[in-house]
mmCIF file of C-alpha atoms in Angstrom:
data_model
loop_
_atom_site.group_PDB
_atom_site.id
_atom_site.type_symbol
_atom_site.label_atom_id
_atom_site.label_comp_id
_atom_site.label_asym_id
_atom_site.label_seq_id
_atom_site.Cartn_x
_atom_site.Cartn_y
_atom_site.Cartn_z
ATOM 1 C CA UNK O 1 -9.375 -4.734 37.701
ATOM 2 C CA UNK O 2 -12.124 -4.875 40.136
ATOM 3 C CA UNK O 3 -15.268 -3.005 39.161
ATOM 4 C CA UNK O 4 -16.529 -0.317 41.471
ATOM 5 C CA UNK O 5 -19.964 -0.565 43.063
ATOM 6 C CA UNK O 6 -21.638 1.409 45.860
ATOM 7 C CA UNK O 7 -25.243 1.542 47.039
ATOM 8 C CA UNK O 8 -26.317 4.842 48.596
ATOM 9 C CA UNK O 9 -28.451 3.414 51.434
ATOM 10 C CA UNK O 10 -30.557 5.625 53.608
ATOM 11 C CA UNK O 11 -29.441 6.282 57.183
ATOM 12 C CA UNK O 12 -30.535 3.782 59.840
ATOM 13 C CA UNK O 13 -32.467 6.587 61.689
ATOM 14 C CA UNK O 14 -34.846 6.749 58.707
ATOM 15 C CA UNK O 15 -36.087 3.171 59.444
ATOM 16 C CA UNK O 16 -37.013 4.379 62.975
ATOM 17 C CA UNK O 17 -38.977 7.144 61.345
ATOM 18 C CA UNK O 18 -40.734 4.467 59.192
ATOM 19 C CA UNK O 19 -41.662 2.613 62.434
ATOM 20 C CA UNK O 20 -42.968 5.874 63.884
ATOM 21 C CA UNK O 21 -45.079 6.422 60.770
ATOM 22 C CA UNK O 22 -46.641 3.001 61.336
ATOM 23 C CA UNK O 23 -47.450 4.024 64.948
ATOM 24 C CA UNK O 24 -49.017 7.229 63.736
ATOM 25 C CA UNK O 25 -51.128 5.236 61.223
ATOM 26 C CA UNK O 26 -52.208 2.940 64.012
ATOM 27 C CA UNK O 27 -53.200 5.820 66.300
ATOM 28 C CA UNK O 28 -55.175 7.545 63.440
ATOM 29 C CA UNK O 29 -57.217 4.381 62.897
ATOM 30 C CA UNK O 30 -57.548 3.390 66.595
ATOM 31 C CA UNK O 31 -61.088 4.853 66.889
ATOM 32 C CA UNK O 32 -62.261 2.502 64.146
ATOM 33 C CA UNK O 33 -61.277 -0.605 66.104
ATOM 34 C CA UNK O 34 -58.435 -3.021 66.708
ATOM 35 C CA UNK O 35 -58.379 -4.516 63.194
ATOM 36 C CA UNK O 36 -58.266 -1.084 61.598
ATOM 37 C CA UNK O 37 -55.462 -0.052 63.988
ATOM 38 C CA UNK O 38 -53.381 -3.081 63.033
ATOM 39 C CA UNK O 39 -54.085 -2.364 59.354
ATOM 40 C CA UNK O 40 -52.888 1.186 59.847
ATOM 41 C CA UNK O 41 -49.768 0.029 61.651
ATOM 42 C CA UNK O 42 -48.847 -2.481 58.945
ATOM 43 C CA UNK O 43 -49.970 -0.277 56.010
ATOM 44 C CA UNK O 44 -48.242 2.954 57.116
ATOM 45 C CA UNK O 45 -45.080 1.092 58.074
ATOM 46 C CA UNK O 46 -44.971 -0.810 54.798
ATOM 47 C CA UNK O 47 -45.476 2.390 52.683
ATOM 48 C CA UNK O 48 -42.805 4.338 54.599
ATOM 49 C CA UNK O 49 -40.463 1.384 54.273
ATOM 50 C CA UNK O 50 -41.043 1.100 50.568
ATOM 51 C CA UNK O 51 -40.410 4.901 50.129
ATOM 52 C CA UNK O 52 -37.136 4.673 52.125
ATOM 53 C CA UNK O 53 -35.944 1.533 50.355
ATOM 54 C CA UNK O 54 -36.658 3.017 46.928
ATOM 55 C CA UNK O 55 -34.807 6.235 47.746
ATOM 56 C CA UNK O 56 -31.892 4.351 49.246
ATOM 57 C CA UNK O 57 -31.577 1.834 46.457
ATOM 58 C CA UNK O 58 -29.646 4.010 44.003
ATOM 59 C CA UNK O 59 -26.323 2.599 42.939
ATOM 60 C CA UNK O 60 -23.084 3.977 41.475
ATOM 61 C CA UNK O 61 -21.073 1.564 39.382
ATOM 62 C CA UNK O 62 -18.102 1.499 37.086
ATOM 63 C CA UNK O 63 -18.515 -1.477 34.801
ATOM 64 C CA UNK O 64 -18.010 -2.361 31.147
ATOM 65 C CA UNK O 65 -16.131 0.909 30.348
ATOM 66 C CA UNK O 66 -18.972 3.107 31.698
ATOM 67 C CA UNK O 67 -20.007 5.000 34.836
ATOM 68 C CA UNK O 68 -23.493 4.087 35.805
ATOM 69 C CA UNK O 69 -24.994 6.450 38.409
ATOM 70 C CA UNK O 70 -28.758 5.911 39.158
ATOM 71 C CA UNK O 71 -30.417 6.089 35.691
ATOM 72 C CA UNK O 72 -27.492 7.766 33.926
ATOM 73 C CA UNK O 73 -24.909 5.761 31.993
ATOM 74 C CA UNK O 74 -21.949 7.579 30.470
ATOM 75 C CA UNK O 75 -18.768 6.036 28.897
ATOM 76 C CA UNK O 76 -15.559 6.792 30.802
ATOM 77 C CA UNK O 77 -14.114 8.235 27.555
ATOM 78 C CA UNK O 78 -16.612 11.144 27.851
ATOM 79 C CA UNK O 79 -15.392 11.907 31.274
ATOM 80 C CA UNK O 80 -12.704 14.354 32.210
ATOM 81 C CA UNK O 81 -11.004 15.286 35.506
ATOM 82 C CA UNK O 82 -12.517 13.956 38.727
ATOM 83 C CA UNK O 83 -12.412 16.173 41.800
ATOM 84 C CA UNK O 84 -12.859 14.655 45.239
ATOM 85 C CA UNK O 85 -15.002 16.944 47.373
ATOM 86 C CA UNK O 86 -14.805 17.015 51.167
ATOM 87 C CA UNK O 87 -17.939 17.864 53.118
ATOM 88 C CA UNK O 88 -17.440 21.704 52.846
ATOM 89 C CA UNK O 89 -16.732 21.609 49.072
ATOM 90 C CA UNK O 90 -19.568 19.248 48.559
ATOM 91 C CA UNK O 91 -22.055 21.686 50.218
ATOM 92 C CA UNK O 92 -20.656 24.444 47.997
ATOM 93 C CA UNK O 93 -21.066 22.432 44.856
ATOM 94 C CA UNK O 94 -24.653 21.530 45.541
ATOM 95 C CA UNK O 95 -25.379 25.101 46.502
ATOM 96 C CA UNK O 96 -23.849 28.358 45.295
ATOM 97 C CA UNK O 97 -21.350 26.778 42.897
ATOM 98 C CA UNK O 98 -23.860 24.454 41.263
ATOM 99 C CA UNK O 99 -24.689 24.622 37.530
ATOM 100 C CA UNK O 100 -28.365 23.913 36.833
ATOM 101 C CA UNK O 101 -27.291 21.816 33.799
ATOM 102 C CA UNK O 102 -25.245 19.429 35.826
ATOM 103 C CA UNK O 103 -26.202 15.871 36.554
ATOM 104 C CA UNK O 104 -26.724 15.675 40.353
ATOM 105 C CA UNK O 105 -26.976 12.256 42.130
ATOM 106 C CA UNK O 106 -27.397 13.969 45.455
ATOM 107 C CA UNK O 107 -27.909 12.433 48.854
ATOM 108 C CA UNK O 108 -27.656 15.095 51.515
ATOM 109 C CA UNK O 109 -26.966 12.538 54.252
ATOM 110 C CA UNK O 110 -23.679 11.559 52.524
ATOM 111 C CA UNK O 111 -21.158 14.274 53.309
ATOM 112 C CA UNK O 112 -18.575 13.582 50.530
ATOM 113 C CA UNK O 113 -18.906 13.624 46.807
ATOM 114 C CA UNK O 114 -17.117 13.447 43.500
ATOM 115 C CA UNK O 115 -17.323 15.980 40.719
ATOM 116 C CA UNK O 116 -16.477 14.665 37.322
ATOM 117 C CA UNK O 117 -16.065 16.909 34.204
ATOM 118 C CA UNK O 118 -18.024 15.810 31.062
ATOM 119 C CA UNK O 119 -15.826 16.315 28.034
ATOM 120 C CA UNK O 120 -18.224 15.103 25.295
ATOM 121 C CA UNK O 121 -18.942 18.264 23.208
ATOM 122 C CA UNK O 122 -22.375 16.829 22.205
ATOM 123 C CA UNK O 123 -23.429 16.571 25.881
ATOM 124 C CA UNK O 124 -24.795 19.868 27.392
ATOM 125 C CA UNK O 125 -24.038 18.433 30.895
ATOM 126 C CA UNK O 126 -20.992 20.284 32.202
ATOM 127 C CA UNK O 127 -20.232 17.847 35.051
ATOM 128 C CA UNK O 128 -21.598 15.061 37.243
ATOM 129 C CA UNK O 129 -21.991 15.555 40.907
ATOM 130 C CA UNK O 130 -22.154 12.227 42.724
ATOM 131 C CA UNK O 131 -22.696 11.788 46.428
ATOM 132 C CA UNK O 132 -20.452 8.938 47.523
ATOM 133 C CA UNK O 133 -18.984 7.559 50.703
ATOM 134 C CA UNK O 134 -15.775 6.628 48.871
ATOM 135 C CA UNK O 135 -14.934 9.426 46.400
ATOM 136 C CA UNK O 136 -11.253 8.465 46.143
ATOM 137 C CA UNK O 137 -12.113 4.821 45.274
ATOM 138 C CA UNK O 138 -14.583 5.952 42.713
ATOM 139 C CA UNK O 139 -12.090 8.353 41.071
ATOM 140 C CA UNK O 140 -9.512 5.617 41.033
ATOM 141 C CA UNK O 141 -11.911 3.106 39.442
ATOM 142 C CA UNK O 142 -12.776 5.574 36.651
ATOM 143 C CA UNK O 143 -9.091 6.334 36.065
ATOM 144 C CA UNK O 144 -8.293 2.552 36.004
ATOM 145 C CA UNK O 145 -10.985 1.942 33.332
ATOM 146 C CA UNK O 146 -9.845 4.957 31.324
ATOM 147 C CA UNK O 147 -6.183 3.735 31.190
ATOM 148 C CA UNK O 148 -6.970 0.109 30.401
#
C-alpha cells in the first residue's frame, strides 16, 4: 500500500503579491537612498515569501496507521465515515454547517475537501474538515489503512 501525502501549497498568484510587497518596501524606503531602497526590496520580499511559504507548507499524510493533518495526528481506528465534499458542500461545511468543535485544516483557495467523522468517544472533536485537492484519494488511503 502506498502512503498518501499532499502538501497544500499556496497559489502561484500569492508569489506575485510577495514580489509586489517587495516593491512597496522599496518605494517606502526610496527617500532614504539607494541602499535603503534595496534593503526594503529584499527585506519585504523575503518576509512576504517566508509568510507564504509557512502558510503553504502544511501537509496531509496517511502513514503508520495514522492520519497526520498539519499538527494533528489521529489513528485511523478513531476515524469513521469519510465524506467527499465538492466545492459547494465544502463552502457549506466551513460556513453555516460547521461545528465550532471540529478540527478544520482549511485553505480557502482549495475548492474541495474531505469531512471525516471522529468515532473516539474520548475525543470531543466531532469531525475533521480537511481541504484537499484529492479528496477521493485521501478517503481511499484512509480506508486502505483501516482494512489492512
